């Protein structure tokens, strides 16, 4: 997943390691992108050894861009090669069941703009099956053992079931959009910076502009 994400980001622009880490966090979220310098730089070296990325000229590093307890040094800028672009395309085409899990799906979804429609549909439909299985498992737990669960565990199971149902609706809308050739609906200017005073959170699977 880290290899895939790095190659995807470098197709947007050359970056040094610090920029890559920032972009990974911005694009994938702090939880998915909890990537240490210890895992990032060995991956960069491996990609470089494979010929998928190359080093460009160094630029001076600013104080805030140097990891703690390290020396201030020049920043090596990484650029994707033609072979790296081919490798990224191969990773997209090879997307399989691992992309239906939480982390794999999140990383691949972040680069859907660079993914062909058939692969997007395959991943979305696989993810929907995965979440439907999870949903049915939670329903089974609640149906069979609800009376044996304490109030907090029961609430946690209900919360998980509600999250699964919302995600299934969201995925079904995305699948319908893909099949009709539409892109996901962007939030309007009123919701982009926060909801209005009388707005409630939108139901996943519906456009933010829809109202009951």
Coordinates of N, CA and C in Angstrom, one line a residue:
X1 N 0.8 -1.2 0.0 CA 0.0 0.0 0.0 C 0.9 1.3 0.0
X2 N 2.0 1.2 0.8 CA 2.9 2.4 0.8 C 3.5 2.6 -0.6
X3 N 3.9 1.6 -1.2 CA 4.5 1.7 -2.5 C 3.5 2.3 -3.5
X4 N 2.3 1.8 -3.5 CA 1.2 2.3 -4.4 C 1.0 3.8 -4.1
X5 N 0.9 4.2 -2.8 CA 0.6 5.5 -2.5 C 1.7 6.5 -2.9
X6 N 3.0 6.1 -2.7 CA 4.1 6.9 -3.1 C 4.1 7.1 -4.6
X7 N 4.0 6.1 -5.4 CA 4.0 6.2 -6.8 C 2.8 7.0 -7.3
X8 N 1.7 6.9 -6.7 CA 0.5 7.7 -7.1 C 0.8 9.2 -6.8
X9 N 1.4 9.5 -5.7 CA 1.7 10.9 -5.3 C 2.7 11.5 -6.2
X10 N 3.7 10.8 -6.6 CA 4.8 11.3 -7.4 C 4.4 11.5 -8.8
X11 N 3.2 10.9 -9.2 CA 2.7 11.3 -10.5 C 2.1 12.6 -10.6
X12 N 1.8 13.2 -9.4 CA 1.2 14.5 -9.3 C 2.3 15.6 -9.4
X13 N 3.4 15.3 -8.7 CA 4.5 16.3 -8.7 C 5.7 15.6 -8.0
X14 N 7.0 16.0 -8.4 CA 8.2 15.6 -7.7 C 8.1 16.1 -6.2
X15 N 8.5 15.3 -5.3 CA 8.5 15.6 -3.9 C 9.7 15.1 -3.1
X16 N 10.1 15.7 -2.0 CA 11.0 15.1 -1.1 C 10.3 14.4 -0.1
X17 N 11.0 13.6 0.8 CA 10.4 12.8 1.8 C 9.5 13.4 2.7
X18 N 9.8 14.6 3.2 CA 8.9 15.3 4.1 C 7.6 15.7 3.4
X19 N 7.7 16.1 2.2 CA 6.5 16.5 1.4 C 5.6 15.2 1.2
X20 N 6.3 14.1 0.9 CA 5.5 12.9 0.7 C 4.8 12.5 2.0
X21 N 5.4 12.6 3.1 CA 4.8 12.2 4.4 C 3.6 13.1 4.6
X22 N 3.7 14.4 4.4 CA 2.6 15.4 4.6 C 1.5 15.1 3.6
X23 N 1.8 14.8 2.3 CA 0.7 14.5 1.4 C 0.0 13.2 1.7
X24 N 0.8 12.2 2.2 CA 0.2 10.9 2.6 C -0.9 11.2 3.7
X25 N -0.5 12.0 4.6 CA -1.4 12.3 5.7 C -2.6 13.1 5.2
X26 N -2.4 14.0 4.3 CA -3.5 14.8 3.8 C -4.4 14.0 3.0
X27 N -3.9 13.1 2.1 CA -4.7 12.4 1.2 C -5.4 11.2 1.8
X28 N -4.7 10.5 2.7 CA -5.2 9.3 3.3 C -5.8 9.4 4.7
X29 N -5.5 10.5 5.4 CA -5.9 10.7 6.7 C -4.8 10.3 7.7
X30 N -4.9 10.9 8.9 CA -3.8 10.7 9.9 C -3.7 9.2 10.3
X31 N -4.8 8.5 10.4 CA -4.8 7.1 10.9 C -4.1 6.2 9.8
X32 N -4.6 6.3 8.6 CA -4.1 5.4 7.5 C -2.6 5.8 7.2
X33 N -2.3 7.1 7.4 CA -1.0 7.5 7.0 C 0.0 7.7 8.1
X34 N -0.2 6.9 9.2 CA 0.7 7.0 10.3 C 2.0 6.3 9.9
X35 N 2.7 7.0 9.0 CA 4.0 6.4 8.4 C 5.2 7.1 9.0
X36 N 6.1 6.3 9.6 CA 7.3 6.9 10.2 C 8.3 7.0 9.1
X37 N 9.3 7.9 9.4 CA 10.4 8.0 8.5 C 11.2 6.7 8.4
X38 N 11.1 5.8 9.4 CA 11.8 4.5 9.4 C 11.2 3.6 8.3
X39 N 9.9 3.7 8.0 CA 9.3 2.9 6.9 C 9.2 3.6 5.6
X40 N 9.2 5.0 5.6 CA 9.1 5.7 4.4 C 10.4 5.6 3.6
X41 N 11.5 5.9 4.2 CA 12.7 6.0 3.4 C 13.2 4.7 2.9
X42 N 13.1 3.6 3.6 CA 13.5 2.3 3.0 C 12.6 2.0 1.8
X43 N 11.4 2.3 1.8 CA 10.5 2.1 0.7 C 11.0 3.0 -0.5
X44 N 11.3 4.2 -0.2 CA 11.8 5.1 -1.3 C 13.1 4.5 -1.9
X45 N 14.0 4.0 -1.1 CA 15.2 3.4 -1.6 C 15.0 2.1 -2.4
X46 N 14.0 1.4 -2.0 CA 13.6 0.2 -2.8 C 13.0 0.5 -4.1
X47 N 12.2 1.6 -4.1 CA 11.6 2.0 -5.4 C 12.6 2.6 -6.3
X48 N 13.6 3.2 -5.7 CA 14.7 3.8 -6.5 C 15.6 2.7 -7.1
X49 N 15.8 1.6 -6.3 CA 16.7 0.5 -6.8 C 16.0 -0.2 -7.9
X50 N 14.6 -0.2 -7.9 CA 13.8 -0.9 -8.9 C 13.7 -0.1 -10.2
X51 N 14.2 1.2 -10.1 CA 14.1 2.1 -11.3 C 12.7 2.7 -11.4
X52 N 11.9 2.7 -10.4 CA 10.6 3.3 -10.5 C 10.5 4.8 -10.1
X53 N 11.5 5.2 -9.3 CA 11.7 6.6 -9.0 C 13.1 7.0 -9.1
X54 N 13.4 8.2 -9.2 CA 14.8 8.7 -9.3 C 15.0 10.0 -8.5
X55 N 16.2 10.3 -8.2 CA 16.5 11.4 -7.4 C 16.7 12.6 -8.3
X56 N 16.2 13.8 -7.9 CA 16.5 15.0 -8.6 C 17.4 15.8 -7.7
X57 N 17.6 17.1 -8.0 CA 18.6 17.9 -7.3 C 18.1 18.1 -5.9
X58 N 19.1 18.3 -5.0 CA 18.7 18.5 -3.6 C 18.4 20.0 -3.4
X59 N 17.6 20.3 -2.4 CA 17.2 21.7 -2.0 C 17.5 21.8 -0.5
X60 N 17.8 23.0 0.0 CA 18.1 23.2 1.4 C 16.9 22.9 2.2
X61 N 17.1 22.2 3.3 CA 15.9 21.9 4.3 C 15.8 23.0 5.3
X62 N 14.5 23.4 5.6 CA 14.3 24.3 6.6 C 14.2 23.6 8.0
X63 N 14.3 24.4 9.0 CA 14.4 23.8 10.4 C 13.2 22.9 10.7
X64 N 12.0 23.4 10.3 CA 10.8 22.7 10.7 C 10.6 21.4 9.8
X65 N 11.3 21.3 8.8 CA 11.2 20.1 7.9 C 12.2 19.0 8.2
X66 N 13.0 19.2 9.2 CA 14.0 18.2 9.6 C 13.4 17.4 10.7
X67 N 13.3 16.0 10.6 CA 12.8 15.2 11.7 C 13.6 15.5 13.0
X68 N 13.0 15.3 14.2 CA 13.6 15.6 15.4 C 14.8 14.7 15.6
X69 N 15.8 15.2 16.2 CA 17.1 14.5 16.6 C 17.9 14.1 15.3
X70 N 17.7 14.7 14.2 CA 18.5 14.5 13.0 C 19.1 15.8 12.6
X71 N 20.2 15.6 11.8 CA 20.9 16.8 11.4 C 20.2 17.5 10.3
X72 N 20.4 18.8 10.1 CA 19.8 19.6 9.0 C 20.6 19.3 7.8
X73 N 19.9 18.8 6.8 CA 20.6 18.4 5.6 C 19.8 18.8 4.3
X74 N 20.4 18.7 3.2 CA 19.6 18.9 2.0 C 18.5 17.9 1.8
X75 N 17.5 18.3 1.1 CA 16.3 17.5 0.8 C 16.5 16.8 -0.6
X76 N 16.4 15.5 -0.6 CA 16.5 14.8 -1.9 C 15.1 14.8 -2.5
X77 N 14.9 15.3 -3.7 CA 13.6 15.3 -4.4 C 13.5 14.1 -5.2
X78 N 12.3 13.4 -5.1 CA 12.1 12.2 -5.8 C 11.1 12.4 -7.0
X79 N 11.4 11.8 -8.1 CA 10.6 11.9 -9.3 C 10.3 10.5 -9.9
X80 N 9.0 10.3 -10.3 CA 8.6 9.0 -10.8 C 9.2 8.9 -12.2
X81 N 9.6 7.7 -12.6 CA 10.1 7.4 -13.9 C 9.0 6.8 -14.8
X82 N 9.3 6.6 -16.1 CA 8.3 6.0 -17.0 C 8.0 4.6 -16.5
X83 N 9.0 3.9 -16.0 CA 8.8 2.5 -15.4 C 8.0 2.6 -14.2
X84 N 8.1 3.6 -13.4 CA 7.3 3.8 -12.2 C 5.9 4.0 -12.5
X85 N 5.6 4.7 -13.6 CA 4.2 4.9 -14.0 C 3.6 3.6 -14.5
X86 N 4.4 2.8 -15.2 CA 3.9 1.5 -15.6 C 3.7 0.6 -14.4
X87 N 4.5 0.7 -13.4 CA 4.3 -0.1 -12.1 C 3.1 0.3 -11.4
X88 N 2.8 1.6 -11.4 CA 1.6 2.1 -10.7 C 0.4 1.5 -11.5
X89 N 0.4 1.5 -12.8 CA -0.7 1.0 -13.6 C -0.9 -0.5 -13.3
X90 N 0.2 -1.2 -13.2 CA 0.1 -2.6 -12.9 C -0.5 -2.9 -11.5
X91 N -0.2 -2.1 -10.5 CA -0.7 -2.3 -9.2 C -2.2 -2.0 -9.2
X92 N -2.7 -1.0 -10.0 CA -4.1 -0.8 -10.1 C -4.8 -1.9 -10.8
X93 N -4.2 -2.4 -11.9 CA -4.8 -3.5 -12.6 C -4.9 -4.8 -11.8
X94 N -3.9 -5.0 -10.8 CA -3.8 -6.2 -10.0 C -4.7 -6.1 -8.8
X95 N -5.4 -5.0 -8.6 CA -6.1 -4.8 -7.3 C -7.1 -6.0 -7.1
X96 N -7.0 -6.6 -6.0 CA -7.8 -7.8 -5.7 C -8.4 -7.7 -4.3
X97 N -8.7 -8.8 -3.7 CA -9.4 -8.8 -2.4 C -8.8 -8.0 -1.3
X98 N -7.4 -7.8 -1.4 CA -6.8 -6.9 -0.3 C -7.3 -5.5 -0.4
X99 N -7.9 -5.1 -1.6 CA -8.4 -3.7 -1.7 C -9.8 -3.6 -1.1
X100 N -10.4 -4.7 -0.7 CA -11.7 -4.6 -0.1 C -11.6 -4.3 1.4
X101 N -10.5 -4.5 2.0 CA -10.3 -4.3 3.5 C -10.2 -2.8 3.7
X102 N -10.3 -2.4 5.0 CA -10.3 -1.0 5.3 C -9.2 -0.2 4.8
X103 N -7.9 -0.6 5.1 CA -6.8 0.2 4.7 C -6.6 0.1 3.2
X104 N -6.6 -1.1 2.6 CA -6.5 -1.2 1.1 C -7.5 -0.4 0.4
X105 N -8.7 -0.4 0.8 CA -9.8 0.3 0.1 C -9.5 1.8 0.2
X106 N -9.1 2.3 1.4 CA -8.9 3.7 1.6 C -7.8 4.2 0.7
X107 N -6.7 3.5 0.6 CA -5.6 3.9 -0.2 C -5.9 3.9 -1.7
X108 N -6.6 2.8 -2.2 CA -7.0 2.8 -3.6 C -8.0 3.8 -3.9
X109 N -9.0 4.0 -3.0 CA -10.0 5.0 -3.3 C -9.4 6.4 -3.4
X110 N -8.4 6.7 -2.7 CA -7.7 8.0 -2.8 C -7.2 8.3 -4.1
X111 N -6.9 7.2 -4.9 CA -6.3 7.4 -6.3 C -7.3 6.9 -7.3
X112 N -8.6 7.0 -7.1 CA -9.6 6.6 -8.0 C -9.6 7.5 -9.3
X113 N -9.2 8.7 -9.1 CA -9.1 9.6 -10.3 C -8.1 9.1 -11.4
X114 N -7.2 8.3 -10.9 CA -6.2 7.7 -11.8 C -6.5 6.2 -12.2
X115 N -7.7 5.8 -11.8 CA -8.0 4.4 -12.0 C -9.1 4.3 -13.0
X116 N -9.0 3.2 -13.9 CA -10.1 3.1 -14.9 C -11.4 2.7 -14.3
X117 N -12.5 2.9 -15.1 CA -13.8 2.7 -14.6 C -14.1 1.2 -14.2
X118 N -13.6 0.3 -15.0 CA -13.8 -1.1 -14.7 C -13.2 -1.5 -13.4
X119 N -12.0 -1.1 -13.1 CA -11.3 -1.4 -11.9 C -12.0 -0.7 -10.7
X120 N -12.4 0.5 -10.9 CA -13.2 1.2 -9.8 C -14.4 0.4 -9.4
X121 N -15.2 0.0 -10.4 CA -16.4 -0.8 -10.1 C -16.0 -2.1 -9.4
X122 N -15.0 -2.8 -9.9 CA -14.6 -4.0 -9.2 C -14.3 -3.8 -7.8
X123 N -13.5 -2.8 -7.5 CA -13.2 -2.5 -6.1 C -14.4 -2.1 -5.3
X124 N -15.2 -1.2 -5.8 CA -16.4 -0.8 -5.1 C -17.4 -2.0 -4.8
X125 N -17.6 -2.8 -5.8 CA -18.5 -4.0 -5.6 C -17.9 -5.0 -4.6
X126 N -16.5 -5.1 -4.6 CA -15.9 -6.0 -3.7 C -16.0 -5.5 -2.3
X127 N -15.8 -4.1 -2.1 CA -15.9 -3.5 -0.8 C -17.3 -3.6 -0.3
X128 N -18.3 -3.5 -1.2 CA -19.7 -3.6 -0.7 C -20.0 -5.0 -0.2
X129 N -19.5 -6.0 -0.9 CA -19.7 -7.4 -0.4 C -19.0 -7.6 1.0
X130 N -17.9 -7.0 1.1 CA -17.1 -7.1 2.4 C -17.9 -6.5 3.5
X131 N -18.5 -5.3 3.3 CA -19.2 -4.6 4.3 C -20.6 -5.3 4.6
X132 N -21.2 -5.8 3.5 CA -22.4 -6.5 3.7 C -22.2 -7.8 4.6
X133 N -21.1 -8.5 4.4 CA -20.8 -9.6 5.2 C -20.6 -9.2 6.7
X134 N -19.9 -8.1 6.9 CA -19.6 -7.5 8.2 C -21.0 -7.1 8.8
X135 N -21.8 -6.5 8.1 CA -23.2 -6.1 8.6 C -24.0 -7.3 9.0
X136 N -24.0 -8.4 8.2 CA -24.7 -9.6 8.5 C -24.2 -10.2 9.8
X137 N -22.9 -10.2 10.0 CA -22.3 -10.8 11.2 C -22.7 -10.0 12.4
X138 N -22.8 -8.7 12.3 CA -23.2 -7.9 13.5 C -24.7 -8.1 13.7
X139 N -25.5 -8.3 12.7 CA -26.9 -8.6 12.9 C -27.1 -9.9 13.6
X140 N -26.3 -10.9 13.2 CA -26.3 -12.2 13.8 C -26.0 -12.1 15.3
X141 N -25.0 -11.3 15.6 CA -24.6 -11.2 17.0 C -25.7 -10.5 17.8
X142 N -26.3 -9.5 17.3 CA -27.4 -8.8 18.0 C -28.6 -9.7 18.1
X143 N -28.9 -10.5 17.1 CA -30.1 -11.4 17.1 C -29.9 -12.5 18.0
X144 N -28.7 -13.0 18.2 CA -28.5 -14.2 19.0 C -28.1 -14.0 20.4
X145 N -27.3 -12.9 20.6 CA -26.7 -12.7 21.9 C -27.0 -11.4 22.6
X146 N -27.9 -10.6 22.0 CA -28.1 -9.2 22.6 C -28.4 -9.3 24.0
X147 N -29.2 -10.3 24.5 CA -29.6 -10.3 25.9 C -28.5 -10.6 26.8
X148 N -27.4 -11.2 26.3 CA -26.2 -11.5 27.1 C -25.1 -10.4 27.1
X149 N -25.3 -9.4 26.3 CA -24.4 -8.3 26.3 C -24.7 -7.2 27.2
X150 N -23.7 -6.6 27.8 CA -23.9 -5.5 28.7 C -24.3 -4.3 27.8
X151 N -24.8 -3.2 28.5 CA -25.4 -2.1 27.7 C -24.3 -1.4 26.8
X152 N -23.1 -1.3 27.3 CA -22.1 -0.6 26.5 C -21.6 -1.5 25.3
X153 N -21.4 -2.8 25.5 CA -21.1 -3.7 24.4 C -22.2 -3.7 23.4
X154 N -23.4 -3.7 23.8 CA -24.6 -3.7 22.9 C -24.6 -2.4 22.1
X155 N -24.3 -1.3 22.8 CA -24.3 0.0 22.0 C -23.2 0.0 21.0
X156 N -22.0 -0.6 21.3 CA -20.9 -0.7 20.4 C -21.3 -1.5 19.2
X157 N -22.0 -2.6 19.4 CA -22.4 -3.5 18.3 C -23.4 -2.7 17.4
X158 N -24.3 -2.0 18.0 CA -25.3 -1.2 17.3 C -24.6 -0.1 16.5
X159 N -23.6 0.5 17.1 CA -22.9 1.5 16.4 C -22.2 1.0 15.1
X160 N -21.6 -0.2 15.3 CA -20.9 -0.8 14.2 C -21.9 -1.2 13.1
X161 N -23.1 -1.7 13.5 CA -24.1 -2.1 12.5 C -24.6 -0.8 11.7
X162 N -24.8 0.3 12.4 CA -25.2 1.5 11.8 C -24.2 2.0 10.8
X163 N -22.9 1.9 11.2 CA -21.8 2.4 10.3 C -21.8 1.5 9.0
X164 N -22.0 0.2 9.2 CA -22.0 -0.7 8.0 C -23.2 -0.3 7.1
X165 N -24.3 -0.1 7.7 CA -25.5 0.2 6.8 C -25.3 1.5 6.1
X166 N -24.7 2.5 6.7 CA -24.4 3.8 6.1 C -23.4 3.6 4.9
X167 N -22.4 2.8 5.2 CA -21.4 2.6 4.2 C -21.9 1.9 3.0
X168 N -22.8 0.9 3.2 CA -23.4 0.1 2.1 C -24.2 1.1 1.2
X169 N -25.0 2.0 1.8 CA -25.7 3.0 1.0 C -24.8 3.9 0.2
X170 N -23.7 4.3 0.9 CA -22.8 5.2 0.2 C -22.1 4.5 -1.0
X171 N -21.7 3.2 -0.8 CA -21.1 2.4 -1.9 C -22.1 2.2 -3.0
X172 N -23.4 1.9 -2.7 CA -24.4 1.7 -3.7 C -24.6 3.0 -4.6
X173 N -24.5 4.1 -3.9 CA -24.6 5.4 -4.7 C -23.4 5.5 -5.6
X174 N -22.2 5.2 -5.1 CA -21.0 5.3 -5.9 C -21.0 4.3 -7.1
X175 N -21.5 3.1 -6.8 CA -21.6 2.1 -7.9 C -22.6 2.6 -9.0
X176 N -23.7 3.1 -8.5 CA -24.7 3.6 -9.5 C -24.1 4.8 -10.3
X177 N -23.3 5.7 -9.7 CA -22.7 6.8 -10.4 C -21.7 6.2 -11.4
X178 N -20.9 5.3 -11.0 CA -19.9 4.7 -12.0 C -20.6 4.1 -13.2
X179 N -21.6 3.3 -12.9 CA -22.3 2.7 -14.0 C -23.0 3.7 -15.0
X180 N -23.4 4.8 -14.5 CA -24.0 5.8 -15.3 C -23.0 6.9 -15.9
X181 N -21.7 6.7 -15.4 CA -20.7 7.6 -15.9 C -20.6 9.0 -15.2
X182 N -21.3 9.0 -14.0 CA -21.2 10.3 -13.2 C -20.1 10.2 -12.2
X183 N -19.6 11.4 -11.9 CA -18.6 11.5 -10.8 C -19.4 11.7 -9.5
X184 N -18.8 11.4 -8.3 CA -19.4 11.7 -7.0 C -19.8 13.2 -7.0
X185 N -21.0 13.5 -6.3 CA -21.5 14.8 -6.2 C -20.6 15.6 -5.2
X186 N -20.1 16.7 -5.6 CA -19.3 17.6 -4.7 C -20.2 18.3 -3.7
X187 N -19.7 18.6 -2.5 CA -20.5 19.4 -1.6 C -20.7 20.8 -2.1
X188 N -21.8 21.5 -1.8 CA -22.1 22.8 -2.3 C -21.3 23.8 -1.4
X189 N -21.3 25.1 -1.8 CA -20.5 26.1 -1.1 C -21.0 26.2 0.4
X190 N -22.3 25.9 0.6 CA -22.8 26.1 2.0 C -22.3 25.0 2.9
X191 N -22.0 23.8 2.4 CA -21.6 22.7 3.2 C -20.1 22.5 3.2
X192 N -19.4 23.2 2.2 CA -17.9 23.0 2.1 C -17.2 23.4 3.4
X193 N -17.7 24.5 4.0 CA -17.0 25.0 5.2 C -17.7 24.6 6.5
X194 N -18.7 23.8 6.4 CA -19.5 23.4 7.6 C -21.0 23.5 7.2
X195 N -21.8 22.8 8.0 CA -23.2 22.7 7.8 C -23.9 24.0 8.2
X196 N -25.0 24.3 7.6 CA -25.8 25.4 8.0 C -26.4 25.3 9.4
X197 N -27.0 26.3 9.9 CA -27.6 26.2 11.3 C -28.6 25.1 11.5
X198 N -29.4 24.9 10.4 CA -30.5 24.0 10.6 C -30.2 22.7 9.8
X199 N -29.0 22.5 9.4 CA -28.7 21.3 8.7 C -28.4 20.1 9.6
X200 N -28.8 18.9 9.3 CA -28.3 17.7 9.9 C -27.3 17.1 9.1
X201 N -26.5 16.1 9.6 CA -25.5 15.5 8.8 C -26.2 14.7 7.6
X202 N -25.7 14.8 6.4 CA -26.3 14.1 5.3 C -26.3 12.6 5.5
X203 N -27.3 12.0 5.0 CA -27.4 10.5 5.0 C -26.4 10.0 4.0
X204 N -25.4 9.1 4.3 CA -24.6 8.5 3.3 C -25.4 7.8 2.3
X205 N -25.0 8.0 1.0 CA -25.7 7.4 -0.1 C -26.6 8.5 -0.7
X206 N -26.7 9.7 -0.1 CA -27.5 10.8 -0.7 C -26.6 12.0 -1.0
X207 N -27.0 12.8 -1.9 CA -26.3 14.0 -2.1 C -26.5 14.9 -1.0
X208 N -25.4 15.7 -0.6 CA -25.5 16.7 0.5 C -26.6 17.7 0.2
X209 N -27.0 17.9 -1.0 CA -28.0 18.9 -1.3 C -29.4 18.4 -1.2
X210 N -29.6 17.1 -1.1 CA -30.9 16.5 -0.9 C -31.4 16.8 0.5
X211 N -32.7 16.9 0.6 CA -33.3 17.1 1.9 C -34.5 16.2 1.9
X212 N -34.9 15.7 3.1 CA -36.1 14.8 3.2 C -37.3 15.5 2.7

